[in-house]
Amino acid sequence: MNGTNAGVKSGARLRALFVAGMLAAVLPAASSAQEFSFKVTAYKQAVAESLGDEEGIAAFYRARNFDPIWTGTDDASRARRLALIEAFGLADVHGLPTRKYDAQNLMNKMAVARSDRDRGLLEVELSRTFISFANDLQSGIIDNPGAVDNQIKRVLPRRAPEELLSRLMTERPEDVLRTLVPPTQEYSRLMRAKLELEHSIRHGGWGPDVPASKLEPGASGQAVVALRNRLEAMGYLKPSLMAEYDDVMTAAVRLFQEDHGLEPDGVAGGRTMGEINTGPEERLKSVIVAMERERWLNLPEGRGKRHILVNLVDFHAQIIDDDKLTFETRSVIGHQDHDRRTPEFSDVMTHMVINPYWYVPRSIIVNEYLPLLRSNPGAAGHLEIIDARGRVVSRGNGFAQYSSSSFPFSMRQQPGPRNALGSVKFMFPNKYNIYLHDTPAQNLFSQPVRTYSHGCIRLDDPHDFAYALLAKQEADPVNYFQSVLRSGANTKVDLAEPIPVHLIYRTAFTQAKGHVNYRPDVYGRDADIWRALQAEGVSLMTHWES
């Protein structure tokens, strides 16, 4: 990492010297104040024509009578040009598409801009390029993630163009550009991981794959040496000459397994060996995708002083208070079948329901239960069939006459120990009908990959989760919750302070200390996002300083 840091700093110094020299020659000083006046109609006409239907940028220039912010000869304009060109030099550090930000091309255009019309066209191009760069860095490269996968239900937190441009007038341009970067520790650590992976790849990667399908403690030989070398290269072992699968190697394998969501048994079996033999190039893709996803959550209002974070592919739900993890429990998410996958979105939790009914989703009714009811009206006897007015429907007349489109009833399960939602559900009302809930199927939480639900998120410790939420409003949250539970009554409990909920999907994520964690791309979404990023011009290994 020291070599990588030195390379970045060295490259930055060279860029700064180069840019400063170029910009001194760019936009030569006018021979008179009249010559460089931007009241000339040709300049304003060029600006207006270039803006077209870009209302945000147009509004900014109209409000200032089309005065330039980039192409003037004053110190402030020069500072903005310099800051922007220098920022472009760091585009690859952030995993941005460097071909979109051709600093040399812009400087060439600055050098030859002589007429008022040339300067007007250049002025708009610089503003447009700045807005594009600001959007990519601050809130994401992919304009519409839902077009990549329709289960990504996110609208990017774009800032208004006039807001971004106005900041350049009241703040130091380098400060504006620096604060575009997502401010989270996660983003900073992912950026560091990206640089470290690039450094590893430039220096030969992690070495040859381990030539074995399984290795266990006590083994020895060349495959064990290859495993040792691989773990050393990834930072899980200190350099040594060990040739046996001893206790030290077993501990290293366990740590590796924990970091990759595997059962930490210390045995390098099939899945573990597959993860060990995954190269740094694939890990780098995961990290770059995670950086893009982190930008999607760079909300102006933040994620919430207290918020709930569910990383779907990590199969855990967390409560975060003041950027610190205060509660965590295992989770089960939707199955890989496309109509059962859990979507990604953010909303606000407003209440919980203790002793809930389970209202069966329409898709489950018509696809799973109706075929049974058509042949046997007594099927699914644990469920009530109810009409539009909430009345229980007699099964005596049968249901053979109904199709999936004509079946007019709903189905629900009474509260109780066998209820599909268990004893409590946590509601953040949304149009996708997704919520967190208890489950009687506790055996599923022992599986490393937990994709079993119809889309909602099941919690391993829902009671403790409820206590943590209620602790903000009840003196004795445990006793309060248990007393309501014992009543058996279907009870809605409002949260005194609604809590933001963020359902995210991160196959690469960091921790304050230790290695980057990686998880399987169970829905294939990250692979699709990577392809979309490539289509935008993102690539591996474009930052080659050493």
Coordinates of C-alpha atoms in Angstrom, one line a residue:
M1 CA 0.0 0.0 0.0
N2 CA 2.9 2.4 0.7
G3 CA 4.0 2.0 -2.9
T4 CA 0.5 2.6 -4.1
N5 CA 0.2 5.8 -2.0
A6 CA 3.6 7.0 -3.3
G7 CA 2.5 6.4 -6.9
V8 CA -0.7 8.3 -6.5
K9 CA 1.0 11.3 -4.8
S10 CA 3.8 11.3 -7.4
G11 CA 1.3 11.2 -10.2
A12 CA -0.7 14.0 -8.6
R13 CA 2.4 16.2 -8.4
L14 CA 3.3 15.6 -12.0
R15 CA -0.3 16.4 -13.1
A16 CA -0.3 19.6 -11.0
L17 CA 2.9 20.8 -12.6
F18 CA 1.7 19.9 -16.1
V19 CA -1.7 21.5 -15.6
A20 CA -0.4 24.7 -14.0
G21 CA 1.9 25.2 -17.0
M22 CA -0.8 24.5 -19.5
L23 CA -3.4 26.7 -17.9
A24 CA -1.0 29.6 -17.8
A25 CA -1.0 29.5 -21.6
V26 CA -4.7 28.9 -21.9
L27 CA -7.2 31.6 -22.7
P28 CA -4.6 34.3 -23.4
A29 CA -5.1 37.7 -21.8
A30 CA -7.1 40.1 -23.9
S31 CA -5.3 43.3 -25.3
S32 CA -8.0 45.4 -23.8
A33 CA -11.0 45.2 -21.4
Q34 CA -13.3 45.7 -24.4
E35 CA -11.8 42.8 -26.3
F36 CA -12.5 40.4 -23.4
S37 CA -16.0 41.8 -22.6
F38 CA -18.6 39.0 -22.3
K39 CA -21.4 41.4 -23.1
V40 CA -20.8 40.6 -26.7
T41 CA -23.9 39.1 -28.3
A42 CA -21.9 36.3 -30.0
Y43 CA -20.8 34.9 -26.6
K44 CA -24.3 34.9 -25.1
Q45 CA -25.8 33.5 -28.2
A46 CA -23.3 30.6 -28.2
V47 CA -24.1 29.9 -24.5
A48 CA -27.8 29.9 -25.1
E49 CA -27.6 27.7 -28.2
S50 CA -25.3 25.2 -26.5
L51 CA -27.5 24.8 -23.5
G52 CA -30.5 23.5 -25.4
D53 CA -33.0 21.9 -23.1
E54 CA -30.6 21.7 -20.1
E55 CA -32.8 23.8 -17.9
G56 CA -30.7 23.6 -14.7
I57 CA -27.6 24.9 -16.3
A58 CA -29.6 27.5 -18.3
A59 CA -31.3 28.8 -15.1
F60 CA -27.9 29.3 -13.5
Y61 CA -26.6 31.4 -16.4
R62 CA -29.7 33.4 -16.9
A63 CA -29.6 34.3 -13.2
R64 CA -26.1 35.8 -13.7
N65 CA -26.8 37.4 -17.1
F66 CA -24.6 34.7 -18.8
D67 CA -21.4 35.9 -17.1
P68 CA -18.7 33.2 -17.3
I69 CA -17.4 31.2 -14.4
W70 CA -14.7 29.2 -16.3
T71 CA -13.5 31.2 -19.3
G72 CA -12.7 34.5 -17.7
T73 CA -9.1 35.8 -17.2
D74 CA -9.7 36.5 -13.5
D75 CA -8.0 34.5 -10.7
A76 CA -11.3 32.9 -9.7
S77 CA -11.9 31.5 -13.2
R78 CA -8.3 30.2 -13.4
A79 CA -8.7 28.5 -10.0
R80 CA -11.9 26.7 -11.2
R81 CA -10.2 25.5 -14.4
L82 CA -7.2 24.2 -12.5
A83 CA -9.3 22.5 -9.8
L84 CA -11.5 20.7 -12.4
I85 CA -8.6 19.5 -14.5
E86 CA -6.8 18.2 -11.4
A87 CA -9.9 16.4 -10.3
F88 CA -10.2 14.6 -13.6
G89 CA -6.7 13.2 -12.9
L90 CA -8.2 11.3 -10.0
A91 CA -11.2 9.9 -11.8
D92 CA -9.7 6.4 -12.0
V93 CA -9.0 6.3 -8.3
H94 CA -12.7 6.5 -7.8
G95 CA -13.5 3.9 -10.5
L96 CA -15.0 6.5 -12.8
P97 CA -15.0 6.3 -16.7
T98 CA -11.8 8.2 -17.4
R99 CA -12.5 8.6 -21.2
K100 CA -15.4 10.9 -20.3
Y101 CA -13.0 13.4 -18.7
D102 CA -10.3 14.1 -21.2
A103 CA -8.3 16.9 -19.6
Q104 CA -5.9 17.2 -22.5
N105 CA -8.8 17.7 -24.9
L106 CA -10.3 20.4 -22.8
M107 CA -7.0 22.2 -22.4
N108 CA -6.5 22.1 -26.1
K109 CA -9.9 23.7 -26.6
M110 CA -9.0 26.4 -24.1
A111 CA -5.8 27.1 -25.9
V112 CA -7.4 27.8 -29.2
A113 CA -10.6 29.6 -28.0
R114 CA -10.2 33.1 -29.4
S115 CA -13.5 34.4 -30.5
D116 CA -16.4 35.3 -28.2
R117 CA -18.4 32.4 -29.8
D118 CA -15.5 30.0 -29.1
R119 CA -15.5 31.1 -25.5
G120 CA -19.2 30.8 -25.2
L121 CA -19.2 27.2 -26.5
L122 CA -16.2 26.3 -24.2
E123 CA -18.0 27.9 -21.2
V124 CA -21.0 25.6 -21.6
E125 CA -18.8 22.5 -22.3
L126 CA -16.9 23.1 -19.1
S127 CA -20.1 23.5 -17.1
R128 CA -21.6 20.4 -18.7
T129 CA -18.5 18.4 -18.0
F130 CA -18.3 19.6 -14.4
I131 CA -22.0 18.5 -13.8
S132 CA -21.4 15.1 -15.4
F133 CA -18.3 14.6 -13.3
A134 CA -20.1 15.8 -10.2
N135 CA -23.0 13.4 -10.8
D136 CA -20.8 10.4 -11.5
L137 CA -18.6 11.0 -8.4
Q138 CA -21.4 12.1 -6.0
S139 CA -24.4 9.9 -6.8
G140 CA -23.4 7.3 -9.4
I141 CA -22.4 6.7 -13.0
I142 CA -25.4 4.6 -14.0
D143 CA -28.3 7.0 -14.5
N144 CA -31.0 4.4 -14.0
P145 CA -30.0 1.3 -12.0
G146 CA -33.5 -0.1 -12.4
A147 CA -32.8 -0.5 -16.1
V148 CA -30.0 -2.8 -15.3
D149 CA -32.1 -4.9 -12.9
N150 CA -35.8 -4.1 -12.3
Q151 CA -35.5 -5.2 -8.6
I152 CA -33.1 -2.2 -8.0
K153 CA -35.7 0.4 -6.9
R154 CA -33.5 3.4 -6.4
V155 CA -33.7 6.9 -7.7
L156 CA -30.2 8.5 -7.7
P157 CA -29.8 11.4 -5.3
R158 CA -28.8 13.9 -8.0
R159 CA -28.1 17.4 -6.9
A160 CA -29.6 20.2 -9.0
P161 CA -27.1 21.5 -11.6
E162 CA -27.7 25.1 -10.6
E163 CA -26.9 24.2 -6.9
L164 CA -23.6 22.6 -7.9
L165 CA -22.6 25.5 -10.1
S166 CA -23.7 28.1 -7.5
R167 CA -21.4 26.4 -5.0
L168 CA -18.4 27.2 -7.3
M169 CA -19.3 30.9 -6.8
T170 CA -19.3 30.9 -3.0
E171 CA -16.7 28.2 -2.1
R172 CA -13.2 27.3 -3.1
P173 CA -13.5 25.1 -6.2
E174 CA -11.2 22.4 -4.8
D175 CA -13.4 22.2 -1.7
V176 CA -16.5 21.8 -3.8
L177 CA -14.9 19.0 -5.8
R178 CA -13.5 17.3 -2.7
T179 CA -16.9 17.3 -0.9
L180 CA -18.5 15.5 -3.9
V181 CA -16.9 12.3 -2.7
P182 CA -19.3 10.2 -0.5
P183 CA -18.3 11.0 3.1
T184 CA -18.7 7.5 4.5
Q185 CA -15.9 5.5 6.0
E186 CA -17.1 2.6 3.9
Y187 CA -16.4 4.5 0.7
S188 CA -12.9 5.5 1.9
R189 CA -12.1 2.0 2.8
L190 CA -13.4 0.6 -0.5
M191 CA -11.3 3.2 -2.4
R192 CA -8.2 2.0 -0.4
A193 CA -9.1 -1.6 -1.2
K194 CA -9.3 -0.7 -4.9
L195 CA -5.8 0.8 -4.8
E196 CA -4.4 -2.2 -2.9
L197 CA -6.0 -4.7 -5.4
E198 CA -4.6 -2.8 -8.3
H199 CA -1.2 -2.8 -6.7
S200 CA -1.4 -6.6 -6.2
I201 CA -2.4 -7.2 -9.8
R202 CA 0.5 -5.0 -11.1
H203 CA 2.9 -7.1 -9.1
G204 CA 1.7 -10.5 -10.2
G205 CA -1.6 -11.0 -8.3
W206 CA -1.9 -13.7 -5.6
G207 CA 0.1 -16.4 -7.4
P208 CA -1.0 -19.7 -8.9
D209 CA -4.3 -21.3 -7.9
V210 CA -4.2 -24.0 -5.3
P211 CA -4.2 -27.3 -7.2
A212 CA -6.6 -29.2 -4.9
S213 CA -10.3 -29.5 -4.4
K214 CA -10.0 -30.0 -0.6
L215 CA -7.3 -29.7 2.0
E216 CA -7.6 -30.4 5.7
P217 CA -5.5 -29.8 8.8
G218 CA -2.6 -32.3 9.0
A219 CA -2.1 -32.3 5.2
S220 CA 1.3 -31.6 3.6
G221 CA 2.9 -31.3 0.2
Q222 CA 3.0 -28.9 -2.7
A223 CA -0.8 -28.1 -2.6
V224 CA -0.4 -27.0 1.0
V225 CA 2.6 -24.8 0.0
A226 CA 0.4 -23.3 -2.7
L227 CA -2.3 -22.6 -0.2
R228 CA 0.2 -21.0 2.2
N229 CA 1.5 -18.8 -0.6
R230 CA -2.0 -17.8 -1.6
L231 CA -3.0 -16.9 2.0
E232 CA 0.3 -15.0 2.4
A233 CA -0.4 -12.9 -0.7
M234 CA -3.9 -12.1 0.5
G235 CA -2.6 -11.0 3.9
Y236 CA -4.0 -13.9 6.0
L237 CA -0.6 -15.4 6.8
K238 CA 2.8 -13.9 7.6
P239 CA 5.6 -15.1 5.3
S240 CA 7.0 -18.5 6.4
L241 CA 8.4 -21.8 5.1
M242 CA 5.6 -23.9 6.5
A243 CA 4.8 -26.9 4.4
E244 CA 2.1 -28.5 6.7
Y245 CA -1.5 -27.6 7.3
D246 CA -0.9 -26.8 11.0
D247 CA -2.8 -24.8 13.6
V248 CA -1.5 -21.5 12.3
M249 CA -2.8 -22.3 8.8
T250 CA -6.1 -23.6 10.2
A251 CA -6.6 -20.3 12.0
A252 CA -5.9 -18.4 8.8
V253 CA -8.4 -20.5 6.9
R254 CA -11.0 -19.9 9.5
L255 CA -10.5 -16.1 9.4
F256 CA -10.7 -16.3 5.6
Q257 CA -13.9 -18.2 5.8
E258 CA -15.4 -15.7 8.2
D259 CA -14.5 -12.9 5.8
H260 CA -16.3 -14.7 2.9
G261 CA -19.5 -15.8 4.7
L262 CA -18.5 -19.4 5.0
E263 CA -18.7 -21.9 7.8
P264 CA -15.5 -21.3 9.8
D265 CA -14.5 -24.9 10.2
G266 CA -10.8 -24.4 9.2
V267 CA -11.1 -26.9 6.4
A268 CA -10.4 -25.7 2.9
G269 CA -13.2 -27.6 1.2
G270 CA -15.0 -27.0 -2.1
R271 CA -16.6 -23.6 -1.5
T272 CA -13.7 -22.3 0.5
M273 CA -11.2 -23.4 -2.2
G274 CA -13.3 -21.7 -4.8
E275 CA -13.2 -18.4 -2.9
I276 CA -9.4 -18.8 -2.3
N277 CA -8.8 -19.3 -6.0
T278 CA -10.9 -16.3 -7.0
G279 CA -8.4 -13.8 -8.4
P280 CA -7.8 -10.2 -7.5
E281 CA -9.3 -9.1 -10.8
E282 CA -12.7 -10.5 -9.9
R283 CA -12.4 -9.0 -6.4
L284 CA -11.6 -5.6 -8.0
K285 CA -14.8 -5.7 -10.0
S286 CA -16.8 -6.3 -6.8
V287 CA -15.1 -3.4 -5.1
I288 CA -15.7 -1.0 -8.0
V289 CA -19.4 -2.0 -8.1
A290 CA -19.6 -1.5 -4.3
M291 CA -18.2 2.0 -4.7
E292 CA -20.9 2.7 -7.3
R293 CA -23.6 1.4 -5.0
E294 CA -22.2 3.5 -2.2
R295 CA -22.7 6.6 -4.4
W296 CA -26.3 5.7 -4.9
L297 CA -26.8 6.1 -1.1
N298 CA -25.0 9.4 -0.9
L299 CA -28.2 11.1 0.2
P300 CA -28.3 14.9 1.0
E301 CA -30.0 14.2 4.3
G302 CA -27.8 11.2 5.1
R303 CA -28.9 7.7 6.0
G304 CA -30.3 8.7 9.4
K305 CA -28.8 9.2 12.8
R306 CA -30.4 5.8 13.6
H307 CA -31.2 3.6 10.7
I308 CA -31.7 -0.1 9.8
L309 CA -29.3 -1.6 7.2
V310 CA -29.9 -4.9 5.6
N311 CA -27.2 -6.2 3.3
L312 CA -29.2 -8.8 1.4
V313 CA -26.2 -10.9 0.3
D314 CA -24.6 -10.8 3.8
F315 CA -27.8 -12.2 5.2
H316 CA -27.8 -9.9 8.2
A317 CA -29.9 -7.0 9.4
Q318 CA -28.3 -4.3 11.5
I319 CA -29.3 -1.3 13.6
I320 CA -26.9 1.6 13.2
D321 CA -26.7 4.5 15.7
D322 CA -24.4 7.4 15.0
D323 CA -22.5 5.4 12.5
K324 CA -21.9 2.5 15.0
L325 CA -23.3 -1.0 14.9
T326 CA -25.6 -1.4 17.9
F327 CA -27.5 -4.6 17.0
E328 CA -27.2 -7.3 14.4
T329 CA -29.1 -10.5 13.6
R330 CA -29.1 -13.1 10.8
S331 CA -31.6 -12.8 8.0
V332 CA -33.2 -14.9 5.3
I333 CA -34.0 -13.1 2.0
G334 CA -36.0 -14.0 -1.2
H335 CA -35.3 -17.0 -3.3
Q336 CA -33.3 -16.7 -6.5
D337 CA -36.4 -17.3 -8.6
H338 CA -37.0 -13.9 -10.3
D339 CA -40.4 -13.4 -8.8
R340 CA -39.2 -14.1 -5.3
R341 CA -36.1 -11.9 -5.2
T342 CA -35.9 -9.2 -2.5
P343 CA -35.7 -5.8 -4.1
E344 CA -33.3 -3.0 -3.1
F345 CA -34.8 0.3 -1.9
S346 CA -35.0 2.6 1.1
D347 CA -38.0 3.6 3.1
V348 CA -39.0 4.5 6.7
M349 CA -40.1 2.0 9.4
T350 CA -43.1 3.4 11.2
H351 CA -44.5 0.6 13.4
M352 CA -44.4 -3.1 14.3
V353 CA -47.3 -5.5 14.6
I354 CA -47.2 -8.0 17.5
N355 CA -49.2 -11.2 17.0
P356 CA -49.7 -10.4 13.3
Y357 CA -52.1 -11.9 10.8
W358 CA -50.4 -13.3 7.7
Y359 CA -52.2 -11.9 4.7
V360 CA -51.1 -14.2 1.9
P361 CA -49.7 -12.4 -1.2
R362 CA -51.9 -12.7 -4.3
S363 CA -49.1 -14.4 -6.2
I364 CA -48.9 -17.2 -3.6
I365 CA -52.7 -17.5 -3.5
V366 CA -53.1 -18.0 -7.3
N367 CA -49.9 -20.0 -7.9
E368 CA -49.8 -22.2 -4.9
Y369 CA -53.1 -22.4 -3.0
L370 CA -55.8 -22.0 -5.7
P371 CA -54.7 -25.1 -7.6
L372 CA -55.1 -27.1 -4.4
L373 CA -58.5 -25.5 -3.5
R374 CA -59.9 -26.2 -7.0
S375 CA -59.5 -29.9 -6.4
N376 CA -60.0 -29.9 -2.7
P377 CA -61.9 -27.1 -1.0
G378 CA -60.6 -28.2 2.4
A379 CA -56.9 -27.7 1.4
A380 CA -54.8 -25.2 3.2
G381 CA -57.1 -25.5 6.2
H382 CA -54.7 -23.4 8.4
L383 CA -55.7 -20.3 6.3
E384 CA -59.0 -18.4 6.4
I385 CA -60.6 -17.4 3.1
I386 CA -62.1 -14.0 3.3
D387 CA -64.1 -11.7 1.1
A388 CA -63.7 -8.1 0.3
R389 CA -65.6 -7.1 3.4
G390 CA -63.3 -9.2 5.7
R391 CA -65.9 -12.0 6.2
V392 CA -64.8 -15.6 6.4
V393 CA -66.0 -17.5 3.3
S394 CA -67.5 -21.0 3.6
R395 CA -65.6 -23.6 1.7
G396 CA -68.7 -25.7 1.1
N397 CA -69.4 -24.4 -2.4
G398 CA -65.9 -25.3 -3.6
F399 CA -63.6 -23.2 -5.8
A400 CA -63.4 -25.2 -9.0
Q401 CA -65.1 -22.4 -11.0
Y402 CA -62.4 -19.8 -10.3
S403 CA -59.3 -19.1 -12.4
S404 CA -56.2 -17.1 -11.2
S405 CA -57.8 -14.0 -12.7
S406 CA -61.3 -14.5 -11.3
F407 CA -60.6 -15.7 -7.8
P408 CA -62.3 -12.9 -5.7
F409 CA -61.0 -13.8 -2.2
S410 CA -58.1 -13.1 0.0
M411 CA -56.5 -15.6 2.4
R412 CA -55.0 -15.0 5.8
Q413 CA -53.5 -16.9 8.7
Q414 CA -54.5 -16.2 12.3
P415 CA -51.9 -15.1 14.8
G416 CA -50.2 -17.9 16.7
P417 CA -47.1 -20.0 17.0
R418 CA -47.4 -21.5 13.5
N419 CA -48.1 -18.2 11.8
A420 CA -45.8 -17.7 8.8
L421 CA -44.7 -14.3 10.2
G422 CA -44.1 -15.7 13.6
S423 CA -44.8 -13.4 16.6
V424 CA -44.0 -10.0 15.1
K425 CA -43.5 -8.1 11.9
F426 CA -41.8 -4.7 11.3
M427 CA -43.4 -2.4 8.8
F428 CA -41.9 0.2 6.6
P429 CA -44.9 0.6 4.3
N430 CA -43.9 0.3 0.6
K431 CA -45.5 -0.6 -2.7
Y432 CA -43.4 -3.8 -2.9
N433 CA -45.1 -5.3 0.2
I434 CA -41.7 -6.0 1.7
Y435 CA -41.2 -6.1 5.5
L436 CA -39.1 -7.7 8.2
H437 CA -40.6 -10.5 10.3
D438 CA -40.2 -13.4 12.7
T439 CA -40.5 -17.0 11.3
P440 CA -41.2 -20.4 12.8
A441 CA -38.6 -21.9 10.3
Q442 CA -35.6 -21.3 12.6
N443 CA -33.6 -24.1 11.0
L444 CA -32.8 -22.0 7.9
F445 CA -30.6 -19.6 9.9
S446 CA -27.9 -22.2 10.2
Q447 CA -27.3 -22.2 6.4
P448 CA -24.5 -20.0 5.0
V449 CA -26.6 -18.9 2.0
R450 CA -30.1 -18.0 3.1
T451 CA -32.3 -17.4 0.1
Y452 CA -35.6 -19.1 1.0
S453 CA -38.4 -16.5 1.3
H454 CA -40.9 -15.1 -1.1
G455 CA -39.2 -11.7 -0.9
C456 CA -39.7 -10.5 2.7
I457 CA -36.9 -10.6 5.1
R458 CA -37.0 -13.0 8.0
L459 CA -35.0 -12.3 11.2
D460 CA -33.3 -14.8 13.5
D461 CA -33.7 -12.7 16.6
P462 CA -36.9 -10.7 16.1
H463 CA -37.6 -10.2 19.8
D464 CA -34.2 -8.7 20.5
F465 CA -34.6 -6.6 17.4
A466 CA -38.0 -5.3 18.8
Y467 CA -36.4 -4.6 22.2
A468 CA -33.7 -2.6 20.6
L469 CA -36.3 -0.5 18.7
L470 CA -38.6 -0.1 21.7
A471 CA -35.7 0.9 24.0
K472 CA -36.0 4.5 22.7
Q473 CA -39.6 4.8 23.9
E474 CA -40.2 2.3 26.7
A475 CA -38.6 2.2 30.1
D476 CA -38.8 -1.6 30.1
P477 CA -39.0 -2.7 26.4
V478 CA -38.7 -6.4 27.2
N479 CA -41.6 -6.5 29.6
Y480 CA -43.7 -4.3 27.4
F481 CA -43.2 -6.4 24.3
Q482 CA -43.8 -9.7 26.2
S483 CA -47.0 -8.5 27.8
V484 CA -48.4 -7.6 24.5
L485 CA -47.2 -10.9 23.0
R486 CA -48.8 -12.9 25.8
S487 CA -52.2 -11.2 25.3
G488 CA -52.4 -12.9 21.9
A489 CA -54.1 -9.8 20.5
N490 CA -53.1 -8.5 17.1
T491 CA -51.5 -5.2 18.2
K492 CA -50.0 -2.4 16.2
V493 CA -47.2 -0.5 18.0
D494 CA -46.1 2.8 16.5
L495 CA -42.5 3.8 16.7
A496 CA -42.1 7.2 18.5
E497 CA -39.4 8.1 15.9
P498 CA -39.7 6.5 12.5
I499 CA -36.5 4.9 11.4
P500 CA -35.0 4.9 7.8
V501 CA -34.5 1.4 6.4
H502 CA -32.0 0.7 3.6
L503 CA -32.0 -2.6 1.8
I504 CA -28.7 -2.8 0.1
Y505 CA -26.8 -5.4 -2.0
R506 CA -23.0 -5.5 -1.4
T507 CA -20.9 -8.4 -2.5
A508 CA -17.8 -6.5 -1.2
F509 CA -17.9 -4.5 2.0
T510 CA -15.4 -3.5 4.6
Q511 CA -14.9 -3.4 8.3
A512 CA -13.0 -1.0 10.5
K513 CA -10.2 -3.4 11.1
G514 CA -9.3 -6.5 9.0
H515 CA -9.8 -7.6 5.4
V516 CA -12.5 -6.7 2.9
N517 CA -15.4 -9.1 3.1
Y518 CA -16.8 -10.7 0.0
R519 CA -20.2 -12.5 -0.6
P520 CA -21.7 -14.5 -3.5
D521 CA -23.6 -12.5 -6.1
V522 CA -26.8 -14.6 -5.4
Y523 CA -29.0 -12.7 -7.8
G524 CA -26.4 -11.9 -10.4
R525 CA -27.0 -8.2 -10.0
D526 CA -23.4 -7.1 -9.5
A527 CA -22.4 -8.9 -12.6
D528 CA -25.0 -6.9 -14.5
I529 CA -23.9 -3.7 -12.9
W530 CA -20.3 -4.4 -13.8
R531 CA -21.3 -4.8 -17.4
A532 CA -23.3 -1.6 -17.3
L533 CA -20.3 0.2 -15.8
Q534 CA -18.1 -1.2 -18.6
A535 CA -20.6 0.2 -21.2
E536 CA -20.1 3.6 -19.5
G537 CA -16.3 3.3 -19.9
V538 CA -15.2 2.0 -16.6
S539 CA -12.3 -0.5 -16.8
L540 CA -9.8 -2.3 -14.6
M541 CA -6.3 -1.1 -14.1
T542 CA -6.2 2.3 -15.8
H543 CA -4.2 3.8 -12.9
W544 CA -0.7 2.6 -13.5
E545 CA 1.7 4.7 -11.4
S546 CA 4.0 2.6 -9.3

